[in-house]
PDB file of C-alpha atoms in Angstrom:
ATOM      1  CA  MET A  12       0.000   0.000   0.000  1.00  0.00           C
ATOM      2  CA  VAL A  13       2.902   2.373   0.737  1.00  0.00           C
ATOM      3  CA  ARG A  14       4.197   1.959  -2.803  1.00  0.00           C
ATOM      4  CA  ALA A  15       0.817   3.061  -4.189  1.00  0.00           C
ATOM      5  CA  VAL A  16       1.343   6.480  -2.563  1.00  0.00           C
ATOM      6  CA  ILE A  17       5.127   6.832  -2.828  1.00  0.00           C
ATOM      7  CA  VAL A  18       5.434   6.375  -6.605  1.00  0.00           C
ATOM      8  CA  PRO A  19       2.895   9.102  -7.535  1.00  0.00           C
ATOM      9  CA  ALA A  20       4.371  11.355  -4.843  1.00  0.00           C
ATOM     10  CA  VAL A  21       7.887  10.992  -6.241  1.00  0.00           C
ATOM     11  CA  LEU A  22       6.626  11.580  -9.781  1.00  0.00           C
ATOM     12  CA  THR A  23       4.828  14.714  -8.541  1.00  0.00           C
ATOM     13  CA  VAL A  24       8.049  16.004  -6.975  1.00  0.00           C
ATOM     14  CA  ILE A  25      10.020  15.293 -10.166  1.00  0.00           C
ATOM     15  CA  GLY A  26       7.395  17.063 -12.295  1.00  0.00           C
ATOM     16  CA  GLY A  27       7.466  20.013  -9.917  1.00  0.00           C
ATOM     17  CA  LEU A  28      11.254  20.234 -10.080  1.00  0.00           C
ATOM     18  CA  VAL A  29      11.144  20.218 -13.881  1.00  0.00           C
ATOM     19  CA  ALA A  30       8.591  23.072 -13.830  1.00  0.00           C
ATOM     20  CA  VAL A  31      10.700  25.074 -11.353  1.00  0.00           C
ATOM     21  CA  LEU A  32      13.809  24.601 -13.493  1.00  0.00           C
ATOM     22  CA  ALA A  33      11.995  25.558 -16.717  1.00  0.00           C
ATOM     23  CA  GLY A  34      10.493  28.672 -15.161  1.00  0.00           C
ATOM     24  CA  GLY A  35      13.769  29.630 -13.509  1.00  0.00           C
ATOM     25  CA  TYR A  36      15.645  29.294 -16.786  1.00  0.00           C
ATOM     26  CA  GLY A  37      13.061  31.464 -18.555  1.00  0.00           C
ATOM     27  CA  LEU A  38      13.300  34.111 -15.836  1.00  0.00           C
ATOM     28  CA  HIS A  39      17.103  34.041 -16.058  1.00  0.00           C
ATOM     29  CA  ARG A  40      17.013  34.572 -19.838  1.00  0.00           C
ATOM     30  CA  SER A  41      14.527  37.438 -19.524  1.00  0.00           C
ATOM     31  CA  ARG A  42      16.556  39.118 -16.775  1.00  0.00           C
ATOM     32  CA  ARG A  43      19.798  38.754 -18.729  1.00  0.00           C
ATOM     33  CA  ALA A  44      18.258  40.300 -21.841  1.00  0.00           C
ATOM     34  CA  ALA A  45      16.714  43.144 -19.834  1.00  0.00           C
ATOM     35  CA  VAL A  46      19.960  43.968 -17.985  1.00  0.00           C
ATOM     36  CA  SER A  47      22.464  43.750 -20.834  1.00  0.00           C
ATOM     37  CA  GLY A  48      20.005  44.466 -23.611  1.00  0.00           C
ATOM     38  CA  GLN A  49      19.448  47.168 -26.177  1.00  0.00           C
ATOM     39  CA  THR A  50      15.995  48.727 -26.584  1.00  0.00           C
ATOM     40  CA  VAL A  51      14.795  49.183 -30.176  1.00  0.00           C
ATOM     41  CA  SER A  52      11.607  49.442 -32.195  1.00  0.00           C
ATOM     42  CA  ALA A  53      10.698  46.288 -34.076  1.00  0.00           C
ATOM     43  CA  LEU A  54       8.333  45.629 -36.949  1.00  0.00           C
ATOM     44  CA  VAL A  55       5.635  43.040 -36.291  1.00  0.00           C
ATOM     45  CA  LYS A  56       5.168  40.609 -39.177  1.00  0.00           C
ATOM     46  CA  PRO A  57       2.449  37.982 -39.680  1.00  0.00           C
ATOM     47  CA  PRO A  58       2.977  34.630 -37.940  1.00  0.00           C
ATOM     48  CA  GLN A  59       4.335  31.672 -39.857  1.00  0.00           C
ATOM     49  CA  ARG A  60       1.828  29.057 -40.961  1.00  0.00           C
ATOM     50  CA  GLY A  61       0.709  26.956 -38.005  1.00  0.00           C
ATOM     51  CA  SER A  62       1.969  29.404 -35.371  1.00  0.00           C
ATOM     52  CA  ASP A  63       0.054  31.828 -33.169  1.00  0.00           C
ATOM     53  CA  ARG A  64       3.081  34.012 -32.459  1.00  0.00           C
ATOM     54  CA  PRO A  65       3.980  36.769 -34.912  1.00  0.00           C
ATOM     55  CA  LEU A  66       7.480  37.403 -36.216  1.00  0.00           C
ATOM     56  CA  VAL A  67       9.397  40.421 -34.963  1.00  0.00           C
ATOM     57  CA  GLN A  68      12.007  42.090 -37.189  1.00  0.00           C
ATOM     58  CA  PHE A  69      14.522  44.649 -35.935  1.00  0.00           C
ATOM     59  CA  GLU A  70      17.956  46.080 -36.627  1.00  0.00           C
ATOM     60  CA  THR A  71      20.762  45.610 -34.112  1.00  0.00           C
ATOM     61  CA  ALA A  72      23.208  48.329 -33.108  1.00  0.00           C
ATOM     62  CA  ASP A  73      25.814  46.896 -35.523  1.00  0.00           C
ATOM     63  CA  GLY A  74      23.380  47.025 -38.469  1.00  0.00           C
ATOM     64  CA  ARG A  75      22.285  43.379 -38.681  1.00  0.00           C
ATOM     65  CA  VAL A  76      18.614  42.718 -39.427  1.00  0.00           C
ATOM     66  CA  VAL A  77      17.221  40.010 -37.174  1.00  0.00           C
ATOM     67  CA  GLU A  78      13.857  38.280 -37.447  1.00  0.00           C
ATOM     68  CA  VAL A  79      12.645  36.122 -34.560  1.00  0.00           C
ATOM     69  CA  VAL A  80       9.380  34.674 -33.319  1.00  0.00           C
ATOM     70  CA  SER A  81       7.738  36.806 -30.636  1.00  0.00           C
ATOM     71  CA  PRO A  82       8.279  35.431 -27.123  1.00  0.00           C
ATOM     72  CA  VAL A  83       4.590  36.038 -26.367  1.00  0.00           C
ATOM     73  CA  PRO A  84       1.464  35.207 -28.383  1.00  0.00           C
ATOM     74  CA  ARG A  85      -1.089  37.774 -29.456  1.00  0.00           C
ATOM     75  CA  THR A  86      -3.601  38.696 -26.772  1.00  0.00           C
ATOM     76  CA  ARG A  87      -6.468  41.151 -26.434  1.00  0.00           C
ATOM     77  CA  ARG A  88      -4.255  43.352 -24.300  1.00  0.00           C
ATOM     78  CA  ARG A  89      -1.364  43.130 -26.754  1.00  0.00           C
ATOM     79  CA  PRO A  90      -2.800  42.285 -30.203  1.00  0.00           C
ATOM     80  CA  LEU A  91       0.523  42.734 -32.089  1.00  0.00           C
ATOM     81  CA  PRO A  92      -1.069  43.437 -35.488  1.00  0.00           C
ATOM     82  CA  ALA A  93       1.100  42.861 -38.574  1.00  0.00           C
ATOM     83  CA  GLY A  94       2.727  46.083 -39.766  1.00  0.00           C
ATOM     84  CA  SER A  95       2.753  47.719 -36.338  1.00  0.00           C
ATOM     85  CA  GLU A  96       5.820  48.580 -34.294  1.00  0.00           C
ATOM     86  CA  VAL A  97       6.605  47.357 -30.813  1.00  0.00           C
ATOM     87  CA  ARG A  98       9.423  48.210 -28.406  1.00  0.00           C
ATOM     88  CA  ILE A  99      11.634  45.245 -27.563  1.00  0.00           C
ATOM     89  CA  VAL A 100      14.810  44.627 -25.618  1.00  0.00           C
ATOM     90  CA  TYR A 101      17.337  42.285 -27.226  1.00  0.00           C
ATOM     91  CA  ASP A 102      20.410  40.674 -25.726  1.00  0.00           C
ATOM     92  CA  ALA A 103      23.481  42.311 -27.280  1.00  0.00           C
ATOM     93  CA  ASP A 104      25.405  39.011 -27.073  1.00  0.00           C
ATOM     94  CA  ASP A 105      22.607  36.981 -28.703  1.00  0.00           C
ATOM     95  CA  PRO A 106      20.080  39.144 -30.597  1.00  0.00           C
ATOM     96  CA  ARG A 107      17.733  36.170 -30.996  1.00  0.00           C
ATOM     97  CA  GLU A 108      16.944  36.503 -27.280  1.00  0.00           C
ATOM     98  CA  ILE A 109      14.327  39.243 -27.005  1.00  0.00           C
ATOM     99  CA  VAL A 110      11.988  40.494 -24.306  1.00  0.00           C
ATOM    100  CA  LEU A 111       8.910  42.627 -24.715  1.00  0.00           C
ATOM    101  CA  PRO A 112       8.927  45.105 -21.813  1.00  0.00           C
ATOM    102  CA  ALA A 113       6.262  44.107 -19.280  1.00  0.00           C
ATOM    103  CA  GLY A 114       5.792  40.979 -21.397  1.00  0.00           C
ATOM    104  CA  ALA A 115       3.650  38.022 -20.529  1.00  0.00           C
ATOM    105  CA  SER A 116       6.624  35.665 -20.789  1.00  0.00           C
ATOM    106  CA  VAL A 117       7.862  36.763 -17.355  1.00  0.00           C
ATOM    107  CA  ARG A 118       4.446  36.050 -15.821  1.00  0.00           C
ATOM    108  CA  THR A 119       4.351  32.663 -17.525  1.00  0.00           C
ATOM    109  CA  ASP A 120       7.828  31.740 -16.269  1.00  0.00           C
ATOM    110  CA  LEU A 121       6.941  32.906 -12.762  1.00  0.00           C
ATOM    111  CA  GLY A 122       3.782  30.797 -12.976  1.00  0.00           C
ATOM    112  CA  PHE A 123       5.895  27.739 -13.799  1.00  0.00           C
ATOM    113  CA  VAL A 124       8.101  28.382 -10.760  1.00  0.00           C
ATOM    114  CA  VAL A 125       5.126  28.812  -8.417  1.00  0.00           C
ATOM    115  CA  ALA A 126       3.222  25.797  -9.789  1.00  0.00           C
ATOM    116  CA  GLY A 127       6.372  23.665  -9.691  1.00  0.00           C
ATOM    117  CA  ALA A 128       7.068  24.650  -6.097  1.00  0.00           C
ATOM    118  CA  ALA A 129       3.478  23.771  -5.181  1.00  0.00           C
ATOM    119  CA  LEU A 130       3.896  20.338  -6.789  1.00  0.00           C
ATOM    120  CA  VAL A 131       7.146  19.751  -4.890  1.00  0.00           C
ATOM    121  CA  VAL A 132       5.426  20.631  -1.605  1.00  0.00           C
ATOM    122  CA  LEU A 133       2.434  18.431  -2.475  1.00  0.00           C
ATOM    123  CA  GLY A 134       4.718  15.513  -3.274  1.00  0.00           C
ATOM    124  CA  ALA A 135       6.663  16.008  -0.047  1.00  0.00           C
ATOM    125  CA  VAL A 136       3.426  16.058   1.954  1.00  0.00           C
ATOM    126  CA  LEU A 137       2.259  12.859   0.239  1.00  0.00           C
ATOM    127  CA  VAL A 138       5.543  11.133   1.104  1.00  0.00           C
ATOM    128  CA  ALA A 139       5.506  12.392   4.692  1.00  0.00           C
ATOM    129  CA  THR A 140       1.940  11.261   5.309  1.00  0.00           C
ATOM    130  CA  ALA A 141       2.272   7.876   3.572  1.00  0.00           C
ATOM    131  CA  PRO A 142       1.050   5.016   5.796  1.00  0.00           C
TER     132      PRO A 142
END
């Protein structure tokens, strides 16, 4: 009977740790781009077929034109219509890493960290209270 509780509890903890690591990595990337980044205006282009995220095209400080997929999908609050301009922050070391100021990607990554931590605690409680 103990094994029936321990196995799901351990899997819950492992899933929670994966979520915490994924969210933490996303937060680290966003923070790095925001701290060492360059702020520019970028042109919003239509999404590629099968994608809900538009393309963002901008010019770096050294004159290179970079086109990347937006880190956040279109929303009612931020519709990102094709042909419009949006302010972005790109990492000077790797211009493919971009952040939209006050972007939803930070909230999503933080959500992963919080949900993962909750799963780790739930798994620990299940293990501690196992008969």
